[in-house]
């Protein structure tokens, strides 16, 4: 198949994907009913009594509460999460589902630890890097780029 | 999401097992399917180029989120298929989509505090499917189980091929 036909197909598919990148952001509220850090930092009081789910980095831990830093789109807000006894260190990441209460407080219904400490994050990216490298080595063991047709071809024909 | 290595190992296991029954599926096709499993992880490109930078450059709202959805997987499977010879388009598209779906399903089973996974069926629906909340992304148990199972499949595969 001629190269320009393939380039044309790729262009159409890329433009469609680009359209999705824009459409998804414009319709984000339809999939995420909860306020984010930007919403909370501009009009916190208007969300009091509403359900909320946020991802946050733990900055302080106490007996049955913790303090988390929530960021989104360059906005950041510190929230106190009450009603939780979760084993997590400062620097770890948690998901919190609960109710917005006055004074920057979330009454937690459920708290899930995403990364129990900073090391958990390193582990995740380390395993992913090993995966990426291993895959590339494996892929080019079986496939090669044909520089005449600019297509991927099996090494054994 | 689960780490990339786990994502790659799942289609490896399933497609290797399929290759025992389906003649045309051999190791080079298994590798193509594994590539599809990496598509949803491309959403992490946001760590390198923040979406707000793209937004400022283009002047329109922008998110990488569709990369880890069914729509993103189908479109990228099409783009990847076209990179191959014409006669390979159909199997490449099918296998890459299959790999991408295994990753989306695996991610759809991880923990969400409100009990619902992300809207990974976008753009076909905005519905967030319920999640069984089986694991969190940084849980090493997931990778250990995947490595042990993949190792077992690799040993079985070697025996099957030696027998043939």
JSON list of N, CA and C in Angstrom, two decimals, chain A residues 72-146:
[
{"chain": "A", "resi": 72, "resn": "UNK", "atom": "N", "xyz": [-4.90, 19.80, 42.08]},
{"chain": "A", "resi": 72, "resn": "UNK", "atom": "CA", "xyz": [-5.44, 19.58, 40.73]},
{"chain": "A", "resi": 72, "resn": "UNK", "atom": "C", "xyz": [-5.31, 20.88, 39.96]},
{"chain": "A", "resi": 73, "resn": "UNK", "atom": "N", "xyz": [-4.84, 20.76, 38.72]},
{"chain": "A", "resi": 73, "resn": "UNK", "atom": "CA", "xyz": [-4.73, 21.93, 37.83]},
{"chain": "A", "resi": 73, "resn": "UNK", "atom": "C", "xyz": [-4.03, 23.11, 38.47]},
{"chain": "A", "resi": 74, "resn": "UNK", "atom": "N", "xyz": [-2.97, 22.85, 39.20]},
{"chain": "A", "resi": 74, "resn": "UNK", "atom": "CA", "xyz": [-2.19, 23.92, 39.78]},
{"chain": "A", "resi": 74, "resn": "UNK", "atom": "C", "xyz": [-2.75, 24.47, 41.08]},
{"chain": "A", "resi": 75, "resn": "UNK", "atom": "N", "xyz": [-3.99, 24.08, 41.43]},
{"chain": "A", "resi": 75, "resn": "UNK", "atom": "CA", "xyz": [-4.57, 24.52, 42.70]},
{"chain": "A", "resi": 75, "resn": "UNK", "atom": "C", "xyz": [-4.29, 23.45, 43.75]},
{"chain": "A", "resi": 76, "resn": "UNK", "atom": "N", "xyz": [-4.07, 23.88, 44.98]},
{"chain": "A", "resi": 76, "resn": "UNK", "atom": "CA", "xyz": [-3.82, 22.92, 46.06]},
{"chain": "A", "resi": 76, "resn": "UNK", "atom": "C", "xyz": [-4.61, 23.33, 47.28]},
{"chain": "A", "resi": 77, "resn": "UNK", "atom": "N", "xyz": [-5.09, 22.35, 48.04]},
{"chain": "A", "resi": 77, "resn": "UNK", "atom": "CA", "xyz": [-5.82, 22.64, 49.26]},
{"chain": "A", "resi": 77, "resn": "UNK", "atom": "C", "xyz": [-5.47, 21.58, 50.30]},
{"chain": "A", "resi": 78, "resn": "UNK", "atom": "N", "xyz": [-5.35, 22.00, 51.55]},
{"chain": "A", "resi": 78, "resn": "UNK", "atom": "CA", "xyz": [-5.08, 21.05, 52.62]},
{"chain": "A", "resi": 78, "resn": "UNK", "atom": "C", "xyz": [-6.39, 20.72, 53.32]},
{"chain": "A", "resi": 79, "resn": "UNK", "atom": "N", "xyz": [-6.66, 19.42, 53.48]},
{"chain": "A", "resi": 79, "resn": "UNK", "atom": "CA", "xyz": [-7.91, 18.98, 54.10]},
{"chain": "A", "resi": 79, "resn": "UNK", "atom": "C", "xyz": [-7.60, 18.09, 55.30]},
{"chain": "A", "resi": 80, "resn": "UNK", "atom": "N", "xyz": [-8.47, 18.21, 56.33]},
{"chain": "A", "resi": 80, "resn": "UNK", "atom": "CA", "xyz": [-8.34, 17.34, 57.50]},
{"chain": "A", "resi": 80, "resn": "UNK", "atom": "C", "xyz": [-9.34, 16.21, 57.30]},
{"chain": "A", "resi": 81, "resn": "UNK", "atom": "N", "xyz": [-8.87, 14.97, 57.39]},
{"chain": "A", "resi": 81, "resn": "UNK", "atom": "CA", "xyz": [-9.75, 13.82, 57.19]},
{"chain": "A", "resi": 81, "resn": "UNK", "atom": "C", "xyz": [-10.01, 13.18, 58.54]},
{"chain": "A", "resi": 82, "resn": "UNK", "atom": "N", "xyz": [-11.29, 13.13, 58.95]},
{"chain": "A", "resi": 82, "resn": "UNK", "atom": "CA", "xyz": [-11.61, 12.56, 60.25]},
{"chain": "A", "resi": 82, "resn": "UNK", "atom": "C", "xyz": [-12.29, 11.20, 60.09]},
{"chain": "A", "resi": 83, "resn": "UNK", "atom": "N", "xyz": [-12.26, 10.44, 61.19]},
{"chain": "A", "resi": 83, "resn": "UNK", "atom": "CA", "xyz": [-12.93, 9.13, 61.19]},
{"chain": "A", "resi": 83, "resn": "UNK", "atom": "C", "xyz": [-12.17, 8.07, 60.43]},
{"chain": "A", "resi": 84, "resn": "UNK", "atom": "N", "xyz": [-10.84, 8.13, 60.49]},
{"chain": "A", "resi": 84, "resn": "UNK", "atom": "CA", "xyz": [-10.04, 7.13, 59.78]},
{"chain": "A", "resi": 84, "resn": "UNK", "atom": "C", "xyz": [-8.91, 6.60, 60.64]},
{"chain": "A", "resi": 85, "resn": "UNK", "atom": "N", "xyz": [-8.70, 5.29, 60.57]},
{"chain": "A", "resi": 85, "resn": "UNK", "atom": "CA", "xyz": [-7.53, 4.71, 61.24]},
{"chain": "A", "resi": 85, "resn": "UNK", "atom": "C", "xyz": [-6.79, 3.91, 60.19]},
{"chain": "A", "resi": 86, "resn": "UNK", "atom": "N", "xyz": [-6.04, 4.60, 59.38]},
{"chain": "A", "resi": 86, "resn": "UNK", "atom": "CA", "xyz": [-5.38, 3.96, 58.25]},
{"chain": "A", "resi": 86, "resn": "UNK", "atom": "C", "xyz": [-3.88, 4.00, 58.45]},
{"chain": "A", "resi": 87, "resn": "UNK", "atom": "N", "xyz": [-3.23, 2.85, 58.18]},
{"chain": "A", "resi": 87, "resn": "UNK", "atom": "CA", "xyz": [-1.78, 2.78, 58.33]},
{"chain": "A", "resi": 87, "resn": "UNK", "atom": "C", "xyz": [-1.11, 3.41, 57.11]},
{"chain": "A", "resi": 88, "resn": "UNK", "atom": "N", "xyz": [-0.69, 4.64, 57.24]},
{"chain": "A", "resi": 88, "resn": "UNK", "atom": "CA", "xyz": [0.00, 5.31, 56.15]},
{"chain": "A", "resi": 88, "resn": "UNK", "atom": "C", "xyz": [0.96, 6.35, 56.73]},
{"chain": "A", "resi": 89, "resn": "UNK", "atom": "N", "xyz": [2.10, 6.49, 56.05]},
{"chain": "A", "resi": 89, "resn": "UNK", "atom": "CA", "xyz": [3.10, 7.45, 56.52]},
{"chain": "A", "resi": 89, "resn": "UNK", "atom": "C", "xyz": [2.90, 8.78, 55.80]},
{"chain": "A", "resi": 90, "resn": "UNK", "atom": "N", "xyz": [3.38, 9.88, 56.40]},
{"chain": "A", "resi": 90, "resn": "UNK", "atom": "CA", "xyz": [3.39, 11.13, 55.65]},
{"chain": "A", "resi": 90, "resn": "UNK", "atom": "C", "xyz": [4.19, 10.92, 54.35]},
{"chain": "A", "resi": 91, "resn": "UNK", "atom": "N", "xyz": [3.69, 11.44, 53.25]},
{"chain": "A", "resi": 91, "resn": "UNK", "atom": "CA", "xyz": [4.33, 11.21, 51.95]},
{"chain": "A", "resi": 91, "resn": "UNK", "atom": "C", "xyz": [3.59, 10.16, 51.15]},
{"chain": "A", "resi": 92, "resn": "UNK", "atom": "N", "xyz": [2.79, 9.32, 51.85]},
{"chain": "A", "resi": 92, "resn": "UNK", "atom": "CA", "xyz": [1.99, 8.32, 51.15]},
{"chain": "A", "resi": 92, "resn": "UNK", "atom": "C", "xyz": [0.79, 8.98, 50.49]},
{"chain": "A", "resi": 93, "resn": "UNK", "atom": "N", "xyz": [0.13, 8.21, 49.61]},
{"chain": "A", "resi": 93, "resn": "UNK", "atom": "CA", "xyz": [-1.02, 8.75, 48.87]},
{"chain": "A", "resi": 93, "resn": "UNK", "atom": "C", "xyz": [-2.27, 7.95, 49.23]},
{"chain": "A", "resi": 94, "resn": "UNK", "atom": "N", "xyz": [-3.37, 8.68, 49.51]},
{"chain": "A", "resi": 94, "resn": "UNK", "atom": "CA", "xyz": [-4.63, 8.00, 49.86]},
{"chain": "A", "resi": 94, "resn": "UNK", "atom": "C", "xyz": [-5.77, 8.48, 48.97]},
{"chain": "A", "resi": 95, "resn": "UNK", "atom": "N", "xyz": [-6.78, 7.63, 48.86]},
{"chain": "A", "resi": 95, "resn": "UNK", "atom": "CA", "xyz": [-8.06, 8.03, 48.26]},
{"chain": "A", "resi": 95, "resn": "UNK", "atom": "C", "xyz": [-9.02, 8.20, 49.42]},
{"chain": "A", "resi": 96, "resn": "UNK", "atom": "N", "xyz": [-9.76, 9.30, 49.42]},
{"chain": "A", "resi": 96, "resn": "UNK", "atom": "CA", "xyz": [-10.72, 9.52, 50.49]},
{"chain": "A", "resi": 96, "resn": "UNK", "atom": "C", "xyz": [-12.10, 9.72, 49.89]},
{"chain": "A", "resi": 97, "resn": "UNK", "atom": "N", "xyz": [-13.07, 8.96, 50.42]},
{"chain": "A", "resi": 97, "resn": "UNK", "atom": "CA", "xyz": [-14.46, 9.15, 50.02]},
{"chain": "A", "resi": 97, "resn": "UNK", "atom": "C", "xyz": [-15.22, 9.54, 51.27]},
{"chain": "A", "resi": 98, "resn": "UNK", "atom": "N", "xyz": [-15.93, 10.64, 51.23]},
{"chain": "A", "resi": 98, "resn": "UNK", "atom": "CA", "xyz": [-16.64, 11.08, 52.42]},
{"chain": "A", "resi": 98, "resn": "UNK", "atom": "C", "xyz": [-17.48, 12.31, 52.15]},
{"chain": "A", "resi": 99, "resn": "UNK", "atom": "N", "xyz": [-17.82, 13.01, 53.25]},
{"chain": "A", "resi": 99, "resn": "UNK", "atom": "CA", "xyz": [-18.69, 14.18, 53.14]},
{"chain": "A", "resi": 99, "resn": "UNK", "atom": "C", "xyz": [-17.90, 15.44, 53.48]},
{"chain": "A", "resi": 100, "resn": "UNK", "atom": "N", "xyz": [-18.13, 16.48, 52.69]},
{"chain": "A", "resi": 100, "resn": "UNK", "atom": "CA", "xyz": [-17.48, 17.76, 52.93]},
{"chain": "A", "resi": 100, "resn": "UNK", "atom": "C", "xyz": [-18.13, 18.43, 54.15]},
{"chain": "A", "resi": 101, "resn": "UNK", "atom": "N", "xyz": [-17.29, 18.77, 55.15]},
{"chain": "A", "resi": 101, "resn": "UNK", "atom": "CA", "xyz": [-17.79, 19.45, 56.33]},
{"chain": "A", "resi": 101, "resn": "UNK", "atom": "C", "xyz": [-17.15, 20.83, 56.43]},
{"chain": "A", "resi": 102, "resn": "UNK", "atom": "N", "xyz": [-17.73, 21.75, 57.21]},
{"chain": "A", "resi": 102, "resn": "UNK", "atom": "CA", "xyz": [-17.15, 23.10, 57.28]},
{"chain": "A", "resi": 102, "resn": "UNK", "atom": "C", "xyz": [-15.71, 23.08, 57.80]},
{"chain": "A", "resi": 103, "resn": "UNK", "atom": "N", "xyz": [-14.95, 24.09, 57.47]},
{"chain": "A", "resi": 103, "resn": "UNK", "atom": "CA", "xyz": [-13.60, 24.25, 58.00]},
{"chain": "A", "resi": 103, "resn": "UNK", "atom": "C", "xyz": [-12.57, 23.33, 57.38]},
{"chain": "A", "resi": 104, "resn": "UNK", "atom": "N", "xyz": [-12.72, 22.99, 56.13]},
{"chain": "A", "resi": 104, "resn": "UNK", "atom": "CA", "xyz": [-11.70, 22.16, 55.44]},
{"chain": "A", "resi": 104, "resn": "UNK", "atom": "C", "xyz": [-11.60, 20.75, 55.99]},
{"chain": "A", "resi": 105, "resn": "UNK", "atom": "N", "xyz": [-12.73, 20.20, 56.41]},
{"chain": "A", "resi": 105, "resn": "UNK", "atom": "CA", "xyz": [-12.72, 18.85, 57.00]},
{"chain": "A", "resi": 105, "resn": "UNK", "atom": "C", "xyz": [-13.57, 17.89, 56.17]},
{"chain": "A", "resi": 106, "resn": "UNK", "atom": "N", "xyz": [-13.06, 16.67, 56.02]},
{"chain": "A", "resi": 106, "resn": "UNK", "atom": "CA", "xyz": [-13.82, 15.63, 55.33]},
{"chain": "A", "resi": 106, "resn": "UNK", "atom": "C", "xyz": [-14.13, 14.52, 56.33]},
{"chain": "A", "resi": 107, "resn": "UNK", "atom": "N", "xyz": [-15.42, 14.22, 56.51]},
{"chain": "A", "resi": 107, "resn": "UNK", "atom": "CA", "xyz": [-15.81, 13.08, 57.36]},
{"chain": "A", "resi": 107, "resn": "UNK", "atom": "C", "xyz": [-15.71, 11.84, 56.49]},
{"chain": "A", "resi": 108, "resn": "UNK", "atom": "N", "xyz": [-14.66, 11.05, 56.70]},
{"chain": "A", "resi": 108, "resn": "UNK", "atom": "CA", "xyz": [-14.39, 9.93, 55.79]},
{"chain": "A", "resi": 108, "resn": "UNK", "atom": "C", "xyz": [-15.37, 8.78, 55.98]},
{"chain": "A", "resi": 109, "resn": "UNK", "atom": "N", "xyz": [-15.86, 8.25, 54.86]},
{"chain": "A", "resi": 109, "resn": "UNK", "atom": "CA", "xyz": [-16.62, 7.01, 54.90]},
{"chain": "A", "resi": 109, "resn": "UNK", "atom": "C", "xyz": [-15.69, 5.86, 54.55]},
{"chain": "A", "resi": 110, "resn": "UNK", "atom": "N", "xyz": [-14.75, 6.13, 53.66]},
{"chain": "A", "resi": 110, "resn": "UNK", "atom": "CA", "xyz": [-13.81, 5.09, 53.25]},
{"chain": "A", "resi": 110, "resn": "UNK", "atom": "C", "xyz": [-12.49, 5.75, 52.84]},
{"chain": "A", "resi": 111, "resn": "UNK", "atom": "N", "xyz": [-11.41, 5.22, 53.38]},
{"chain": "A", "resi": 111, "resn": "UNK", "atom": "CA", "xyz": [-10.08, 5.70, 53.00]},
{"chain": "A", "resi": 111, "resn": "UNK", "atom": "C", "xyz": [-9.29, 4.51, 52.48]},
{"chain": "A", "resi": 112, "resn": "UNK", "atom": "N", "xyz": [-8.71, 4.65, 51.31]},
{"chain": "A", "resi": 112, "resn": "UNK", "atom": "CA", "xyz": [-7.90, 3.57, 50.74]},
{"chain": "A", "resi": 112, "resn": "UNK", "atom": "C", "xyz": [-6.48, 4.09, 50.50]},
{"chain": "A", "resi": 113, "resn": "UNK", "atom": "N", "xyz": [-5.50, 3.29, 50.89]},
{"chain": "A", "resi": 113, "resn": "UNK", "atom": "CA", "xyz": [-4.11, 3.70, 50.71]},
{"chain": "A", "resi": 113, "resn": "UNK", "atom": "C", "xyz": [-3.67, 3.32, 49.30]},
{"chain": "A", "resi": 114, "resn": "UNK", "atom": "N", "xyz": [-3.25, 4.30, 48.52]},
{"chain": "A", "resi": 114, "resn": "UNK", "atom": "CA", "xyz": [-2.77, 4.04, 47.17]},
{"chain": "A", "resi": 114, "resn": "UNK", "atom": "C", "xyz": [-1.27, 3.72, 47.22]},
{"chain": "A", "resi": 115, "resn": "UNK", "atom": "N", "xyz": [-0.51, 4.59, 47.85]},
{"chain": "A", "resi": 115, "resn": "UNK", "atom": "CA", "xyz": [0.92, 4.35, 48.10]},
{"chain": "A", "resi": 115, "resn": "UNK", "atom": "C", "xyz": [1.13, 4.56, 49.60]},
{"chain": "A", "resi": 116, "resn": "UNK", "atom": "N", "xyz": [1.61, 3.53, 50.29]},
{"chain": "A", "resi": 116, "resn": "UNK", "atom": "CA", "xyz": [1.74, 3.68, 51.75]},
{"chain": "A", "resi": 116, "resn": "UNK", "atom": "C", "xyz": [2.89, 4.61, 52.12]},
{"chain": "A", "resi": 117, "resn": "UNK", "atom": "N", "xyz": [3.86, 4.77, 51.21]},
{"chain": "A", "resi": 117, "resn": "UNK", "atom": "CA", "xyz": [4.95, 5.71, 51.45]},
{"chain": "A", "resi": 117, "resn": "UNK", "atom": "C", "xyz": [5.51, 6.12, 50.10]},
{"chain": "A", "resi": 118, "resn": "UNK", "atom": "N", "xyz": [6.50, 7.00, 50.12]},
{"chain": "A", "resi": 118, "resn": "UNK", "atom": "CA", "xyz": [7.10, 7.44, 48.84]},
{"chain": "A", "resi": 118, "resn": "UNK", "atom": "C", "xyz": [7.73, 6.26, 48.09]},
{"chain": "A", "resi": 119, "resn": "UNK", "atom": "N", "xyz": [8.20, 5.26, 48.84]},
{"chain": "A", "resi": 119, "resn": "UNK", "atom": "CA", "xyz": [8.88, 4.12, 48.21]},
{"chain": "A", "resi": 119, "resn": "UNK", "atom": "C", "xyz": [7.95, 3.32, 47.32]},
{"chain": "A", "resi": 120, "resn": "UNK", "atom": "N", "xyz": [6.66, 3.27, 47.72]},
{"chain": "A", "resi": 120, "resn": "UNK", "atom": "CA", "xyz": [5.69, 2.51, 46.92]},
{"chain": "A", "resi": 120, "resn": "UNK", "atom": "C", "xyz": [5.58, 3.10, 45.51]},
{"chain": "A", "resi": 121, "resn": "UNK", "atom": "N", "xyz": [5.70, 4.41, 45.43]},
{"chain": "A", "resi": 121, "resn": "UNK", "atom": "CA", "xyz": [5.65, 5.10, 44.13]},
{"chain": "A", "resi": 121, "resn": "UNK", "atom": "C", "xyz": [6.87, 4.73, 43.29]},
{"chain": "A", "resi": 122, "resn": "UNK", "atom": "N", "xyz": [8.05, 4.73, 43.94]},
{"chain": "A", "resi": 122, "resn": "UNK", "atom": "CA", "xyz": [9.28, 4.36, 43.22]},
{"chain": "A", "resi": 122, "resn": "UNK", "atom": "C", "xyz": [9.19, 2.93, 42.69]},
{"chain": "A", "resi": 123, "resn": "UNK", "atom": "N", "xyz": [8.64, 2.05, 43.54]},
{"chain": "A", "resi": 123, "resn": "UNK", "atom": "CA", "xyz": [8.51, 0.64, 43.15]},
{"chain": "A", "resi": 123, "resn": "UNK", "atom": "C", "xyz": [7.68, 0.54, 41.87]},
{"chain": "A", "resi": 124, "resn": "UNK", "atom": "N", "xyz": [6.55, 1.28, 41.85]},
{"chain": "A", "resi": 124, "resn": "UNK", "atom": "CA", "xyz": [5.62, 1.21, 40.72]},
{"chain": "A", "resi": 124, "resn": "UNK", "atom": "C", "xyz": [6.30, 1.67, 39.42]},
{"chain": "A", "resi": 125, "resn": "UNK", "atom": "N", "xyz": [7.01, 2.79, 39.50]},
{"chain": "A", "resi": 125, "resn": "UNK", "atom": "CA", "xyz": [7.67, 3.30, 38.30]},
{"chain": "A", "resi": 125, "resn": "UNK", "atom": "C", "xyz": [8.86, 2.42, 37.90]},
{"chain": "A", "resi": 126, "resn": "UNK", "atom": "N", "xyz": [9.52, 1.83, 38.89]},
{"chain": "A", "resi": 126, "resn": "UNK", "atom": "CA", "xyz": [10.64, 0.93, 38.60]},
{"chain": "A", "resi": 126, "resn": "UNK", "atom": "C", "xyz": [10.16, -0.29, 37.83]},
{"chain": "A", "resi": 127, "resn": "UNK", "atom": "N", "xyz": [9.07, -0.91, 38.32]},
{"chain": "A", "resi": 127, "resn": "UNK", "atom": "CA", "xyz": [8.52, -2.10, 37.66]},
{"chain": "A", "resi": 127, "resn": "UNK", "atom": "C", "xyz": [8.05, -1.74, 36.25]},
{"chain": "A", "resi": 128, "resn": "UNK", "atom": "N", "xyz": [7.51, -0.54, 36.09]},
{"chain": "A", "resi": 128, "resn": "UNK", "atom": "CA", "xyz": [7.04, -0.12, 34.77]},
{"chain": "A", "resi": 128, "resn": "UNK", "atom": "C", "xyz": [8.20, 0.09, 33.81]},
{"chain": "A", "resi": 129, "resn": "UNK", "atom": "N", "xyz": [9.30, 0.66, 34.31]},
{"chain": "A", "resi": 129, "resn": "UNK", "atom": "CA", "xyz": [10.48, 0.89, 33.46]},
{"chain": "A", "resi": 129, "resn": "UNK", "atom": "C", "xyz": [11.06, -0.45, 33.00]},
{"chain": "A", "resi": 130, "resn": "UNK", "atom": "N", "xyz": [11.13, -1.43, 33.92]},
{"chain": "A", "resi": 130, "resn": "UNK", "atom": "CA", "xyz": [11.62, -2.77, 33.56]},
{"chain": "A", "resi": 130, "resn": "UNK", "atom": "C", "xyz": [10.71, -3.36, 32.48]},
{"chain": "A", "resi": 131, "resn": "UNK", "atom": "N", "xyz": [9.40, -3.20, 32.65]},
{"chain": "A", "resi": 131, "resn": "UNK", "atom": "CA", "xyz": [8.43, -3.70, 31.68]},
{"chain": "A", "resi": 131, "resn": "UNK", "atom": "C", "xyz": [8.63, -3.07, 30.31]},
{"chain": "A", "resi": 132, "resn": "UNK", "atom": "N", "xyz": [8.81, -1.75, 30.27]},
{"chain": "A", "resi": 132, "resn": "UNK", "atom": "CA", "xyz": [8.96, -1.04, 29.00]},
{"chain": "A", "resi": 132, "resn": "UNK", "atom": "C", "xyz": [10.21, -1.50, 28.26]},
{"chain": "A", "resi": 133, "resn": "UNK", "atom": "N", "xyz": [11.31, -1.60, 28.99]},
{"chain": "A", "resi": 133, "resn": "UNK", "atom": "CA", "xyz": [12.58, -2.00, 28.38]},
{"chain": "A", "resi": 133, "resn": "UNK", "atom": "C", "xyz": [12.50, -3.44, 27.87]},
{"chain": "A", "resi": 134, "resn": "UNK", "atom": "N", "xyz": [11.97, -4.33, 28.71]},
{"chain": "A", "resi": 134, "resn": "UNK", "atom": "CA", "xyz": [11.83, -5.74, 28.34]},
{"chain": "A", "resi": 134, "resn": "UNK", "atom": "C", "xyz": [10.97, -5.89, 27.10]},
{"chain": "A", "resi": 135, "resn": "UNK", "atom": "N", "xyz": [9.88, -5.12, 27.04]},
{"chain": "A", "resi": 135, "resn": "UNK", "atom": "CA", "xyz": [8.98, -5.23, 25.90]},
{"chain": "A", "resi": 135, "resn": "UNK", "atom": "C", "xyz": [9.68, -4.80, 24.61]},
{"chain": "A", "resi": 136, "resn": "UNK", "atom": "N", "xyz": [10.40, -3.67, 24.65]},
{"chain": "A", "resi": 136, "resn": "UNK", "atom": "CA", "xyz": [11.08, -3.18, 23.44]},
{"chain": "A", "resi": 136, "resn": "UNK", "atom": "C", "xyz": [12.10, -4.20, 22.93]},
{"chain": "A", "resi": 137, "resn": "UNK", "atom": "N", "xyz": [12.85, -4.80, 23.86]},
{"chain": "A", "resi": 137, "resn": "UNK", "atom": "CA", "xyz": [13.83, -5.81, 23.47]},
{"chain": "A", "resi": 137, "resn": "UNK", "atom": "C", "xyz": [13.15, -7.00, 22.80]},
{"chain": "A", "resi": 138, "resn": "UNK", "atom": "N", "xyz": [12.04, -7.43, 23.42]},
{"chain": "A", "resi": 138, "resn": "UNK", "atom": "CA", "xyz": [11.29, -8.58, 22.91]},
{"chain": "A", "resi": 138, "resn": "UNK", "atom": "C", "xyz": [10.67, -8.27, 21.54]},
{"chain": "A", "resi": 139, "resn": "UNK", "atom": "N", "xyz": [10.10, -7.07, 21.43]},
{"chain": "A", "resi": 139, "resn": "UNK", "atom": "CA", "xyz": [9.42, -6.71, 20.18]},
{"chain": "A", "resi": 139, "resn": "UNK", "atom": "C", "xyz": [10.39, -6.73, 19.00]},
{"chain": "A", "resi": 140, "resn": "UNK", "atom": "N", "xyz": [11.55, -6.09, 19.19]},
{"chain": "A", "resi": 140, "resn": "UNK", "atom": "CA", "xyz": [12.49, -6.01, 18.07]},
{"chain": "A", "resi": 140, "resn": "UNK", "atom": "C", "xyz": [13.29, -7.31, 17.86]},
{"chain": "A", "resi": 141, "resn": "UNK", "atom": "N", "xyz": [13.05, -8.28, 18.71]},
{"chain": "A", "resi": 141, "resn": "UNK", "atom": "CA", "xyz": [13.61, -9.61, 18.47]},
{"chain": "A", "resi": 141, "resn": "UNK", "atom": "C", "xyz": [12.78, -10.31, 17.38]},
{"chain": "A", "resi": 142, "resn": "UNK", "atom": "N", "xyz": [11.49, -9.99, 17.35]},
{"chain": "A", "resi": 142, "resn": "UNK", "atom": "CA", "xyz": [10.60, -10.66, 16.39]},
{"chain": "A", "resi": 142, "resn": "UNK", "atom": "C", "xyz": [10.23, -9.80, 15.19]},
{"chain": "A", "resi": 143, "resn": "UNK", "atom": "N", "xyz": [10.35, -8.48, 15.33]},
{"chain": "A", "resi": 143, "resn": "UNK", "atom": "CA", "xyz": [9.92, -7.57, 14.27]},
{"chain": "A", "resi": 143, "resn": "UNK", "atom": "C", "xyz": [11.05, -6.61, 13.92]},
{"chain": "A", "resi": 144, "resn": "UNK", "atom": "N", "xyz": [11.07, -6.17, 12.63]},
{"chain": "A", "resi": 144, "resn": "UNK", "atom": "CA", "xyz": [12.07, -5.18, 12.23]},
{"chain": "A", "resi": 144, "resn": "UNK", "atom": "C", "xyz": [11.39, -4.14, 11.34]},
{"chain": "A", "resi": 145, "resn": "UNK", "atom": "N", "xyz": [12.06, -2.97, 11.22]},
{"chain": "A", "resi": 145, "resn": "UNK", "atom": "CA", "xyz": [11.51, -1.94, 10.35]},
{"chain": "A", "resi": 145, "resn": "UNK", "atom": "C", "xyz": [12.10, -2.12, 8.96]},
{"chain": "A", "resi": 146, "resn": "UNK", "atom": "N", "xyz": [11.23, -2.27, 7.96]},
{"chain": "A", "resi": 146, "resn": "UNK", "atom": "CA", "xyz": [11.68, -2.36, 6.56]},
{"chain": "A", "resi": 146, "resn": "UNK", "atom": "C", "xyz": [11.83, -0.93, 6.05]}
]
